[in-house]
PDB file of C-alpha atoms in Angstrom:
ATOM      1  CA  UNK I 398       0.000   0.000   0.000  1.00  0.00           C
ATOM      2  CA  UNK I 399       1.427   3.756  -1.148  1.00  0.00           C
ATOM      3  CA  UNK I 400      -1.713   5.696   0.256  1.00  0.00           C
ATOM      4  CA  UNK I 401      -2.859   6.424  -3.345  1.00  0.00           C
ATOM      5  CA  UNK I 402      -7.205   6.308  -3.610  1.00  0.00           C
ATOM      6  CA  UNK I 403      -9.472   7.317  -6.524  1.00  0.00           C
ATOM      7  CA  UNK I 404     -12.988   8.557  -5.944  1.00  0.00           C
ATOM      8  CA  UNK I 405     -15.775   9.560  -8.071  1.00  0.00           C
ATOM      9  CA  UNK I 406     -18.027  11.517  -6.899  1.00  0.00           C
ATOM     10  CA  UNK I 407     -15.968  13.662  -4.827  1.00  0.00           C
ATOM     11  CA  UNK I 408     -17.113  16.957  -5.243  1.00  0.00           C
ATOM     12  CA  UNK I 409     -19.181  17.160  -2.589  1.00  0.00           C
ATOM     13  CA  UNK I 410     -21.069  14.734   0.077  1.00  0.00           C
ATOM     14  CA  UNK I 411     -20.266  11.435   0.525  1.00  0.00           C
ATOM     15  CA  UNK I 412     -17.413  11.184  -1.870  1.00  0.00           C
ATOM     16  CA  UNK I 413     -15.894  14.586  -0.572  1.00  0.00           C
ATOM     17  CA  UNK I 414     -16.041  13.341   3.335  1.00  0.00           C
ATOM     18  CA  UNK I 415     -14.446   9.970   1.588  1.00  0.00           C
ATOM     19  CA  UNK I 416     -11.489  12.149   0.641  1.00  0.00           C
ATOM     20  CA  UNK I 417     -11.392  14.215   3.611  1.00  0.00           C
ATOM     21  CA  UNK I 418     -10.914  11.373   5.750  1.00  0.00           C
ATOM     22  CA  UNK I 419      -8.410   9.455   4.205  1.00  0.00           C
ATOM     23  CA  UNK I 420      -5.871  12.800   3.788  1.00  0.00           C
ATOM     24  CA  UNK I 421      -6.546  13.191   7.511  1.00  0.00           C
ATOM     25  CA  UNK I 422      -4.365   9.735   7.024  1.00  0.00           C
ATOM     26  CA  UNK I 423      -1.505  11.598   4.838  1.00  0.00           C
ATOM     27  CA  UNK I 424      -2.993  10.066   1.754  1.00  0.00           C
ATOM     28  CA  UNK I 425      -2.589  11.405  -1.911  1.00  0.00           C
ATOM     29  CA  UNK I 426      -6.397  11.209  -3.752  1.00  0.00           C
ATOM     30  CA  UNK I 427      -7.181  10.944  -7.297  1.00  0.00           C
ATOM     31  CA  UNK I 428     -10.255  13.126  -7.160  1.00  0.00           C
ATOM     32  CA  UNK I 429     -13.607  12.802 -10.098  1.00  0.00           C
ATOM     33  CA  UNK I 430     -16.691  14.462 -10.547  1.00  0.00           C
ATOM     34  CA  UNK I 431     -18.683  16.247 -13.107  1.00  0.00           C
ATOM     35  CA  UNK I 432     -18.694  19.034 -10.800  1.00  0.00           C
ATOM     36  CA  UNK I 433     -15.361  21.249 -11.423  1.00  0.00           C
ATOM     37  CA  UNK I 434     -15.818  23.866  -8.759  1.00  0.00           C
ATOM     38  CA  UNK I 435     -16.978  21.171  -6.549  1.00  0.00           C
ATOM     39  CA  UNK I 436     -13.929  18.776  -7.225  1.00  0.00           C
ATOM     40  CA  UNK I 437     -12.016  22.125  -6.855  1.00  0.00           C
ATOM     41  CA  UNK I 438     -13.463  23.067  -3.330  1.00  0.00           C
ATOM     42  CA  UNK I 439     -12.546  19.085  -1.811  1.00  0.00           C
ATOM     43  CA  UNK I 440      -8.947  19.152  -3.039  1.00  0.00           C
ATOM     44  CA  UNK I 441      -8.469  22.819  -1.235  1.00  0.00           C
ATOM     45  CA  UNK I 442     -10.472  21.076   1.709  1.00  0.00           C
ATOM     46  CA  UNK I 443      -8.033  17.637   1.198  1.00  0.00           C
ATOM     47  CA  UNK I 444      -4.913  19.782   1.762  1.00  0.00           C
ATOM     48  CA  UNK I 445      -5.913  21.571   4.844  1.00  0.00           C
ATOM     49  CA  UNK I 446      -6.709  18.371   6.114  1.00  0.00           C
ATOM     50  CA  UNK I 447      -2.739  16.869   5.435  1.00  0.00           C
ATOM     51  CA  UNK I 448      -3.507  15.012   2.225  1.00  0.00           C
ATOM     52  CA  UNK I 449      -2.540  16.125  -1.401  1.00  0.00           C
ATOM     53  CA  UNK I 450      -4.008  15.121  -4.810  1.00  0.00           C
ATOM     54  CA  UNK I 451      -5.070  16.473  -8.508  1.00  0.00           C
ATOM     55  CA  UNK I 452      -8.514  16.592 -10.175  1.00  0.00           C
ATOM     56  CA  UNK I 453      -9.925  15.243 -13.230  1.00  0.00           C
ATOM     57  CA  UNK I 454     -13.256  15.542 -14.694  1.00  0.00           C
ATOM     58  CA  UNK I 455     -14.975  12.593 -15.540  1.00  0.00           C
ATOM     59  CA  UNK I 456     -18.815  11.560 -16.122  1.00  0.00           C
ATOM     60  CA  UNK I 457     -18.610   7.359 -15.411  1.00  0.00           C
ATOM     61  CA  UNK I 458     -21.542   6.501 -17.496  1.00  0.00           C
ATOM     62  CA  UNK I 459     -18.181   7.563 -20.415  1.00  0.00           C
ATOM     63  CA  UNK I 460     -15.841   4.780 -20.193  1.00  0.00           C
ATOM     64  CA  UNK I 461     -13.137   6.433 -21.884  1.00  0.00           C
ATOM     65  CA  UNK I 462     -13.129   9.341 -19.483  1.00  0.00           C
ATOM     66  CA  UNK I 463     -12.745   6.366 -16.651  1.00  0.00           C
ATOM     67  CA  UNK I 464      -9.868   4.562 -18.336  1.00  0.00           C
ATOM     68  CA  UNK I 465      -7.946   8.360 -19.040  1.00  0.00           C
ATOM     69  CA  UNK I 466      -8.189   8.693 -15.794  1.00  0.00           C
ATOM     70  CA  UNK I 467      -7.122   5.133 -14.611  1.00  0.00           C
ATOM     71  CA  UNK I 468      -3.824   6.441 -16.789  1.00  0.00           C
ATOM     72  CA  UNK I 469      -3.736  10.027 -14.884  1.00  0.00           C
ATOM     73  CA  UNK I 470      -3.599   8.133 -11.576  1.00  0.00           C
ATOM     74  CA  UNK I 471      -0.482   6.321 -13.187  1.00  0.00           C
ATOM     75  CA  UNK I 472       1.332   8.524 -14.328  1.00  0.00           C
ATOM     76  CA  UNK I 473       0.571  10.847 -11.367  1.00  0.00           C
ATOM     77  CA  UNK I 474       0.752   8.173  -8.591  1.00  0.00           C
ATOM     78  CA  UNK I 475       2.496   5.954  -9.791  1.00  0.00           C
ATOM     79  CA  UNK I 476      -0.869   3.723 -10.076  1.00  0.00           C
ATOM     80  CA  UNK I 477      -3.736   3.238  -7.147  1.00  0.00           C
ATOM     81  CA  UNK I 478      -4.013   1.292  -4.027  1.00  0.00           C
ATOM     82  CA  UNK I 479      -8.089   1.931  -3.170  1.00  0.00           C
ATOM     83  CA  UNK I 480     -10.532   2.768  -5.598  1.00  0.00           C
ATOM     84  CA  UNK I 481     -14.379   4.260  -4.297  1.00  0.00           C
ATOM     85  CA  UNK I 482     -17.134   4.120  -6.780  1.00  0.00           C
ATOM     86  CA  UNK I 483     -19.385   6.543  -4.978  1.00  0.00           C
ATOM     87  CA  UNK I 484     -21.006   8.890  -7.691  1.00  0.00           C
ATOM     88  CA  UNK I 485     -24.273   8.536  -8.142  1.00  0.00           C
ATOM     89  CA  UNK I 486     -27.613  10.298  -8.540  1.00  0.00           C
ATOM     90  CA  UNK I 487     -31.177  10.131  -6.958  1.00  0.00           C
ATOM     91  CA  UNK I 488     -34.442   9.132  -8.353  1.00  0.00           C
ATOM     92  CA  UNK I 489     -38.068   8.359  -6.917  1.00  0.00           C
ATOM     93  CA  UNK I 490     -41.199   7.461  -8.043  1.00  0.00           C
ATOM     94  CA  UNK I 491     -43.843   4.252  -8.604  1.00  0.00           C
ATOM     95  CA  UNK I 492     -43.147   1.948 -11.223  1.00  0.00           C
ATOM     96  CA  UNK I 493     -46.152   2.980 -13.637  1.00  0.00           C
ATOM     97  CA  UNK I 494     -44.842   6.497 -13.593  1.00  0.00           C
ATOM     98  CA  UNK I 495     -41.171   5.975 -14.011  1.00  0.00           C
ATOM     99  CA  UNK I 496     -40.193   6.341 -17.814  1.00  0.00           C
ATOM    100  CA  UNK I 497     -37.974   3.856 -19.588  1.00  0.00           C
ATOM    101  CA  UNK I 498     -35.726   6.772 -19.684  1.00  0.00           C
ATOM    102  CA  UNK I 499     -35.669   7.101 -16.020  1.00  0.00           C
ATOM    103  CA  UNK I 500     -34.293   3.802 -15.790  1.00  0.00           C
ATOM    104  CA  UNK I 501     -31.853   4.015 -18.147  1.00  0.00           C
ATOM    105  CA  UNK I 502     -30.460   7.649 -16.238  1.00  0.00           C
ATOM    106  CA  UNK I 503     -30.443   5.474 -13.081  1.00  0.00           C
ATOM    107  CA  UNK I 504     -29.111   2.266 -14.216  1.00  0.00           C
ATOM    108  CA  UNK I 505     -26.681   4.051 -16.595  1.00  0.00           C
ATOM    109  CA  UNK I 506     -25.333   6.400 -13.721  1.00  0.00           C
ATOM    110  CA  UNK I 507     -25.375   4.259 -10.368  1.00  0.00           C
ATOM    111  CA  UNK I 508     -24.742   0.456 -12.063  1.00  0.00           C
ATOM    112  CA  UNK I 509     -23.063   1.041 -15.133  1.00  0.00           C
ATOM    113  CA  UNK I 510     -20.917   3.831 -13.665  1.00  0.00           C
ATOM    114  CA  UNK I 511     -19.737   1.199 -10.737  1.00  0.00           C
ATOM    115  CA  UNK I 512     -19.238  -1.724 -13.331  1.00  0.00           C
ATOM    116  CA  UNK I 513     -17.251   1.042 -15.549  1.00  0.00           C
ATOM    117  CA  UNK I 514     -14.809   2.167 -12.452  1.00  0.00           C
ATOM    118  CA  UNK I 515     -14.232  -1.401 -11.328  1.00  0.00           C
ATOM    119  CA  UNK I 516     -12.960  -2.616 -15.115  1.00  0.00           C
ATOM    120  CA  UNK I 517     -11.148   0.643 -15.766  1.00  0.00           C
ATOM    121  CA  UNK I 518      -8.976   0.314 -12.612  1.00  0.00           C
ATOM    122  CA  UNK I 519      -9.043  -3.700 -12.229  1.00  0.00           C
ATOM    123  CA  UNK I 520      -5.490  -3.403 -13.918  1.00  0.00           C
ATOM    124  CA  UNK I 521      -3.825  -1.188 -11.308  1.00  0.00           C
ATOM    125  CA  UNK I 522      -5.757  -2.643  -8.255  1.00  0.00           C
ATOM    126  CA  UNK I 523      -4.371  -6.245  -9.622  1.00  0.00           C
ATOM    127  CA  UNK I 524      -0.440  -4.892  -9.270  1.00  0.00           C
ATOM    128  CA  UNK I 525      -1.014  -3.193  -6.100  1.00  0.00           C
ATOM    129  CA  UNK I 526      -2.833  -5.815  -4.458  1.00  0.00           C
ATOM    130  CA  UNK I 527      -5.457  -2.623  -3.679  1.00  0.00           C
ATOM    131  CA  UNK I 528      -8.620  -2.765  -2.729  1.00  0.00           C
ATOM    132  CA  UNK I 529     -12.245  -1.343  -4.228  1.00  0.00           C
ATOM    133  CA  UNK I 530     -14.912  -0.022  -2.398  1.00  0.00           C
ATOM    134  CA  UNK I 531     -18.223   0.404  -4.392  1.00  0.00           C
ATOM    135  CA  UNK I 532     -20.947   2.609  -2.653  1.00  0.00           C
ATOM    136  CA  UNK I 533     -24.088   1.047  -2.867  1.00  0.00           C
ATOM    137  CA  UNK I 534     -27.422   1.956  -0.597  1.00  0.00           C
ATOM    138  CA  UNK I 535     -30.056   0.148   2.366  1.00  0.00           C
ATOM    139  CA  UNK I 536     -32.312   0.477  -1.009  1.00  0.00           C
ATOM    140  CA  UNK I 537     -30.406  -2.280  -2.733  1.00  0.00           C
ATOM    141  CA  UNK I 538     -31.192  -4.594   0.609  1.00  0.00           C
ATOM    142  CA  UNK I 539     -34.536  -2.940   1.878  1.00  0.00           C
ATOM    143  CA  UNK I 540     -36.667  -2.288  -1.787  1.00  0.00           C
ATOM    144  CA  UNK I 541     -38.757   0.895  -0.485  1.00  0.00           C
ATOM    145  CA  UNK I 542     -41.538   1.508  -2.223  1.00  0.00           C
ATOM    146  CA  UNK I 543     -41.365   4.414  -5.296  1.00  0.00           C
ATOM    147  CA  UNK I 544     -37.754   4.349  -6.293  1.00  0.00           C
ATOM    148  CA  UNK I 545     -37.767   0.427  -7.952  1.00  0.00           C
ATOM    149  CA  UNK I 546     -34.923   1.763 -10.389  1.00  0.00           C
ATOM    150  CA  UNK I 547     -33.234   2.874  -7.387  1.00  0.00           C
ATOM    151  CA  UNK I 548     -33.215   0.222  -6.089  1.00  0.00           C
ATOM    152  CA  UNK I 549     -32.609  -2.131  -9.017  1.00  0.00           C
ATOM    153  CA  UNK I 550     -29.529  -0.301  -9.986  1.00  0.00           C
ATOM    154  CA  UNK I 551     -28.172  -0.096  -5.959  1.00  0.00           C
ATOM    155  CA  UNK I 552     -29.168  -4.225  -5.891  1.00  0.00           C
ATOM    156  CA  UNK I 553     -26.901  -4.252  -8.841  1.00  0.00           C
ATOM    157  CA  UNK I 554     -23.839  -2.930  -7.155  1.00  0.00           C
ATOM    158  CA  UNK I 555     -24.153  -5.168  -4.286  1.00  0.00           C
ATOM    159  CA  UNK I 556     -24.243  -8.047  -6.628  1.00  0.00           C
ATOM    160  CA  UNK I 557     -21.459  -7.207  -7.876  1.00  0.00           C
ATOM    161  CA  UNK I 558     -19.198  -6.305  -5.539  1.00  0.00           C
ATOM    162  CA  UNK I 559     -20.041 -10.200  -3.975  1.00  0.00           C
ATOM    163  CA  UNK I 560     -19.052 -11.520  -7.197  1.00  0.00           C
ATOM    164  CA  UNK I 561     -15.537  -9.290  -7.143  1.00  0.00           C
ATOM    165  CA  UNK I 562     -15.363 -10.263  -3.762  1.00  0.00           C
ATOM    166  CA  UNK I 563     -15.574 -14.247  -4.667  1.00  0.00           C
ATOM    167  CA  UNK I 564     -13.347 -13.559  -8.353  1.00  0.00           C
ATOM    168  CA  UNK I 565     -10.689 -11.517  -7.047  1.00  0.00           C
ATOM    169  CA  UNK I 566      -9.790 -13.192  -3.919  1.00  0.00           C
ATOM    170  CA  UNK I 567      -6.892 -15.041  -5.959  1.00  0.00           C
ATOM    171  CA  UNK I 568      -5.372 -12.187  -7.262  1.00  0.00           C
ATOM    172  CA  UNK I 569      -5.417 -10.768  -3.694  1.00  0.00           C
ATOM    173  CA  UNK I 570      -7.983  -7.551  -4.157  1.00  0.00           C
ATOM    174  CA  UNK I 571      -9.998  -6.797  -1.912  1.00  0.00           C
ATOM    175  CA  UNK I 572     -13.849  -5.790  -2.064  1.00  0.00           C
ATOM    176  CA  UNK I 573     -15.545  -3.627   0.085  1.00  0.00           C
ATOM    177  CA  UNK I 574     -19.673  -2.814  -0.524  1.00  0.00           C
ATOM    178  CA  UNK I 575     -21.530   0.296   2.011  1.00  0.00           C
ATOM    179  CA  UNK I 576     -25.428   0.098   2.069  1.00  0.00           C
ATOM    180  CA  UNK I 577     -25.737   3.753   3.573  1.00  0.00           C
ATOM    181  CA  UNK I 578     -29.414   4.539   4.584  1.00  0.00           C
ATOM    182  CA  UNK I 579     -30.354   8.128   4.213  1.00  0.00           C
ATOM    183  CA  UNK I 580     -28.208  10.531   5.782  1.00  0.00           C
ATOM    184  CA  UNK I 581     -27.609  14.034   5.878  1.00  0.00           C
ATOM    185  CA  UNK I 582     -26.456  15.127   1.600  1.00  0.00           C
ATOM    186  CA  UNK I 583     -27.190  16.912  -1.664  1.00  0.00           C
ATOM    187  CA  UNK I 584     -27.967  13.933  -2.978  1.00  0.00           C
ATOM    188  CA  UNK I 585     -31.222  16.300  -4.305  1.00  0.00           C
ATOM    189  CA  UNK I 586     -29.253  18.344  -6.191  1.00  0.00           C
ATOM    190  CA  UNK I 587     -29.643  15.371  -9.209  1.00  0.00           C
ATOM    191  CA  UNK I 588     -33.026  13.907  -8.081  1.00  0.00           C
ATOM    192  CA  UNK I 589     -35.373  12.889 -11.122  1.00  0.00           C
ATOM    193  CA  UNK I 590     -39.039  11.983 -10.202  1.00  0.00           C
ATOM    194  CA  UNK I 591     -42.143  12.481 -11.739  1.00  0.00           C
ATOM    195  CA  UNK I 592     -43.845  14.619  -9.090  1.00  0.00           C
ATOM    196  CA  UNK I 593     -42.474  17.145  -6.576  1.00  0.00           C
ATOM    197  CA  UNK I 594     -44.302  15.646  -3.588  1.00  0.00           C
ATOM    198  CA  UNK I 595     -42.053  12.910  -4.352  1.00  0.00           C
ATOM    199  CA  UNK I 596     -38.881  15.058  -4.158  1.00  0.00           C
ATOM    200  CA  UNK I 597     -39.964  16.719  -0.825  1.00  0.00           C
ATOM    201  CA  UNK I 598     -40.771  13.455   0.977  1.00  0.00           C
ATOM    202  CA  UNK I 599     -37.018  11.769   0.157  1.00  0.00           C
ATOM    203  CA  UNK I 600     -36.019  15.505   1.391  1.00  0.00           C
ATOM    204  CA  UNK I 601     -37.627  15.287   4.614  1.00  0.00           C
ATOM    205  CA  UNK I 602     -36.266  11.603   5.428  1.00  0.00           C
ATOM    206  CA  UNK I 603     -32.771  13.271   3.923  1.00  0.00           C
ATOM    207  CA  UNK I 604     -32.776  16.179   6.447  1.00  0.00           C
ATOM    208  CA  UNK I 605     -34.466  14.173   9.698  1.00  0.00           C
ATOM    209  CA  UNK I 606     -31.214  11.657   9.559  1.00  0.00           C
ATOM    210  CA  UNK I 607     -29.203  11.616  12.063  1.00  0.00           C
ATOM    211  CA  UNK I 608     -25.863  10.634  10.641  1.00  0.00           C
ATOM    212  CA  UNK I 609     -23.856  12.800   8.323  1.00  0.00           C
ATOM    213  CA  UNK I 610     -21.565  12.164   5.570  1.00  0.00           C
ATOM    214  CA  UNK I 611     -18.546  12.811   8.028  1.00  0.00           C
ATOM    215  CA  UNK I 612     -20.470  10.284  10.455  1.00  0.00           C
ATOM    216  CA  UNK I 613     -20.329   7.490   7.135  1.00  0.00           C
ATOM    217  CA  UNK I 614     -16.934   8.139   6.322  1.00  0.00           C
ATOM    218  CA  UNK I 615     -15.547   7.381   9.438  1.00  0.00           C
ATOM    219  CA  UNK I 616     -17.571   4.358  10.120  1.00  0.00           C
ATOM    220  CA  UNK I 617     -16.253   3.084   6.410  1.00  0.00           C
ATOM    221  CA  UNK I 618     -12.987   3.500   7.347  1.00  0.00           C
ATOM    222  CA  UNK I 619     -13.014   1.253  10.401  1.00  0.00           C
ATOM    223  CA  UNK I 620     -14.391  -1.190   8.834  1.00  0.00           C
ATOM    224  CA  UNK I 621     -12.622  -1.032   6.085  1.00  0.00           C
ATOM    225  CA  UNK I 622      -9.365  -1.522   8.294  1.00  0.00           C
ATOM    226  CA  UNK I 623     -11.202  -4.535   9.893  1.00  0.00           C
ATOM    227  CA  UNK I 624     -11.839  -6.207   6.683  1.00  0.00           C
ATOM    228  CA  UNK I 625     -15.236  -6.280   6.418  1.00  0.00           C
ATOM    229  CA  UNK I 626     -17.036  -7.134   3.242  1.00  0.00           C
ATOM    230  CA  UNK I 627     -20.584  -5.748   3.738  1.00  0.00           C
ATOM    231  CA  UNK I 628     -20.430  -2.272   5.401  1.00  0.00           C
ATOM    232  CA  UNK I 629     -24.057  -1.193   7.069  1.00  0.00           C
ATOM    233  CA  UNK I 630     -23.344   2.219   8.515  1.00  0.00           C
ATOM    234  CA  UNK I 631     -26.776   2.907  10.036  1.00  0.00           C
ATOM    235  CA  UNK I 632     -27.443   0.864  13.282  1.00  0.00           C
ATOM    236  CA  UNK I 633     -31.926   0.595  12.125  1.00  0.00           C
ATOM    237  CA  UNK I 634     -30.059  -0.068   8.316  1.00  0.00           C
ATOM    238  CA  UNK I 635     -28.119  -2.997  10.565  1.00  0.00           C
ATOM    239  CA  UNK I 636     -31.649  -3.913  12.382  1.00  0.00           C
ATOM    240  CA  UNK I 637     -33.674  -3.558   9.862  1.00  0.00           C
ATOM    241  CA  UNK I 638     -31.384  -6.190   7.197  1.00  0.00           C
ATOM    242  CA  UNK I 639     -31.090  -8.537  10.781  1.00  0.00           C
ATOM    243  CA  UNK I 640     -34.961  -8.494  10.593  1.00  0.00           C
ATOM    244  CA  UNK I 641     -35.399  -8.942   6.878  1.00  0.00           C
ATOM    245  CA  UNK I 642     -32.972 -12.042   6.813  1.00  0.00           C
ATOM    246  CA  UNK I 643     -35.046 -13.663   9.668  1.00  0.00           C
ATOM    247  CA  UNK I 644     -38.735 -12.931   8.332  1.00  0.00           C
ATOM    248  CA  UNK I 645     -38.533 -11.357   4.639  1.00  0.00           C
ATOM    249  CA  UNK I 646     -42.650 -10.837   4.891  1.00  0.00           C
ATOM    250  CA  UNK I 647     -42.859  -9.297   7.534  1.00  0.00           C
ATOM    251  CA  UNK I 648     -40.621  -5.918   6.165  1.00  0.00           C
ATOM    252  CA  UNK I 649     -42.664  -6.415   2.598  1.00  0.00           C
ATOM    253  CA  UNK I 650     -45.615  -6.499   4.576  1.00  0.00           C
ATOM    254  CA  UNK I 651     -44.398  -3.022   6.178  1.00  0.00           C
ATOM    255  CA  UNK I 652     -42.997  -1.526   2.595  1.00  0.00           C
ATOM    256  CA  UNK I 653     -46.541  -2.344   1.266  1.00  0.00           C
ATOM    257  CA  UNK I 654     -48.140   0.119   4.601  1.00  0.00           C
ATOM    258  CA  UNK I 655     -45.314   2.718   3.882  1.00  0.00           C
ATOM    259  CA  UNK I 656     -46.430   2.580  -0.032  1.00  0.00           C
ATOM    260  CA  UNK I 657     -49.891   2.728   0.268  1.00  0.00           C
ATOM    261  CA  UNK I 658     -49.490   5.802   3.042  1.00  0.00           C
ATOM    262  CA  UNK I 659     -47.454   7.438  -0.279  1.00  0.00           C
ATOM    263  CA  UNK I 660     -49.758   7.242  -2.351  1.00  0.00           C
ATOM    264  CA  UNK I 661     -52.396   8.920  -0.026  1.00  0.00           C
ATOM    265  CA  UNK I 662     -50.139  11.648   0.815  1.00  0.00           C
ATOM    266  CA  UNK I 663     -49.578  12.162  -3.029  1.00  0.00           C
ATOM    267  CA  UNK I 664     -53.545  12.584  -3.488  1.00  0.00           C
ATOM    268  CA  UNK I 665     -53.647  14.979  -1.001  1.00  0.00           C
ATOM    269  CA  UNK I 666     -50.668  16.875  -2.230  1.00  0.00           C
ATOM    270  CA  UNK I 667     -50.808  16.582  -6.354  1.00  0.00           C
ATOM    271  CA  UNK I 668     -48.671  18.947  -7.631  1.00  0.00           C
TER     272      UNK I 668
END
């Protein structure tokens, strides 16, 4: 291990508190985003903090833009000991209302973009014996009701990451999956849903959490240390997965309550 990590997604949230935390450990961060000022704002943030770095843009549902800047990170680093495949974006909405479109945005962005990152880095990761840590969501274990390509494409990610985990042992990589549940972001900022009402109710359960990014970040990083596969940063995410292994019906039975109070809150708001 040289302390080198990528992350996409780092201009702001998740990704950025990623970075933050990991210079607080001296390390040097490859840092991606669509976001320039954003990306621009976490590397001044990653220096105060003791860490050092450089920027690239890159959009992950672009493959090319992923494997140019697999090549920055060699050239710059000398090649990449973690990689975290955290950008993604936010969508809501029931199943009869979402848009083929909408599915292809999701999948294209929070699957695709993971699959992309893993293959474009896979080289480097296989001659530093590194380790990858895909970002994937309590929706890919839980299936709430109104975001099914959510949760499809987060489902996705932790599918993969088992079969990394399973494939990669022999050539001594590590794999690393986080289920975060809601927690205090601007994951918002890229929301796509067919009605407001649905953009103020993930809002609400955005801003009542808890935990922040900082909070996440942290936790990740102990138990990333301890070498643990399946990262649950939320103790009700921990709970409610405990509960869900033990008696599946009784949290569909739940989801199916929480869907049906949706939909009456959406008749009284329509917007």
């Amino acid at each position: 291990m040289q302390n080198r990590m990528m992350i996409t997604g780092a201009g702001s949230g998740l990704g950025r508190e990623i970075a933050l935390r990991w210079a607080r450990e001296g390390w040097r961060l490859a840092l991606s985003d669509v976001s320039e000022p954003g990306l621009q704002e976490t590397l001044r943030l990653v220096r105060d903090a003791g860490g050092d770095g450089f920027v690239q843009r890159c959009d992950v549902r672009d493959y090319s833009q992923l494997t140019a800047f697999a090549q920055a990170c060699e050239e710059k680093l000398g090649g990449i000991d973690i990689i975290v495949n955290n950008a993604g974006v936010a969508s809501g909405g029931f199943f009869s209302e979402l848009s083929l479109e909408d599915w292809d945005w999701q999948i294209a962005i929070n699957l695709m973009g993971v699959v992309k990152g893993c293959k474009a880095f896979l080289p480097l990761l296989e001659k530093s014996h590194g380790k990858i840590i895909n970002i994937a969501s309590m929706a890919a274990l839980m299936q709430g009701p109104a975001m099914s390509n959510y949760n499809v494409a987060k489902a996705g990610v932790v599918a993969l990451s088992e079969s990394l985990l399973i494939e990669l042992a022999q050539q001594e990589v590590g794999v690393h999956v986080v289920c975060p549940s809601f927690f205090q972001t601007n994951l918002l900022d890229s929301f796509r849903g067919p009605t407001p009402a649905m953009k103020a109710q993930v809002g609400k359960l955005l801003e009542s959490s808890p935990i922040s990014a900082a909070d996440i970040a942290d936790y990740i990083y102990e138990q990333v240390a301890q070498g643990q596969f399946m990262i649950l940063p939320h103790e009700q995410g921990r709970m409610a997965w405990a509960i869900k292994q033990k008696n599946p019906q009784l949290l569909y039975d739940e989801m199916t309550v929480m869907a049906d109070k949706m939909r009456a809150k959406a008749r009284q708001n329509p917007s």
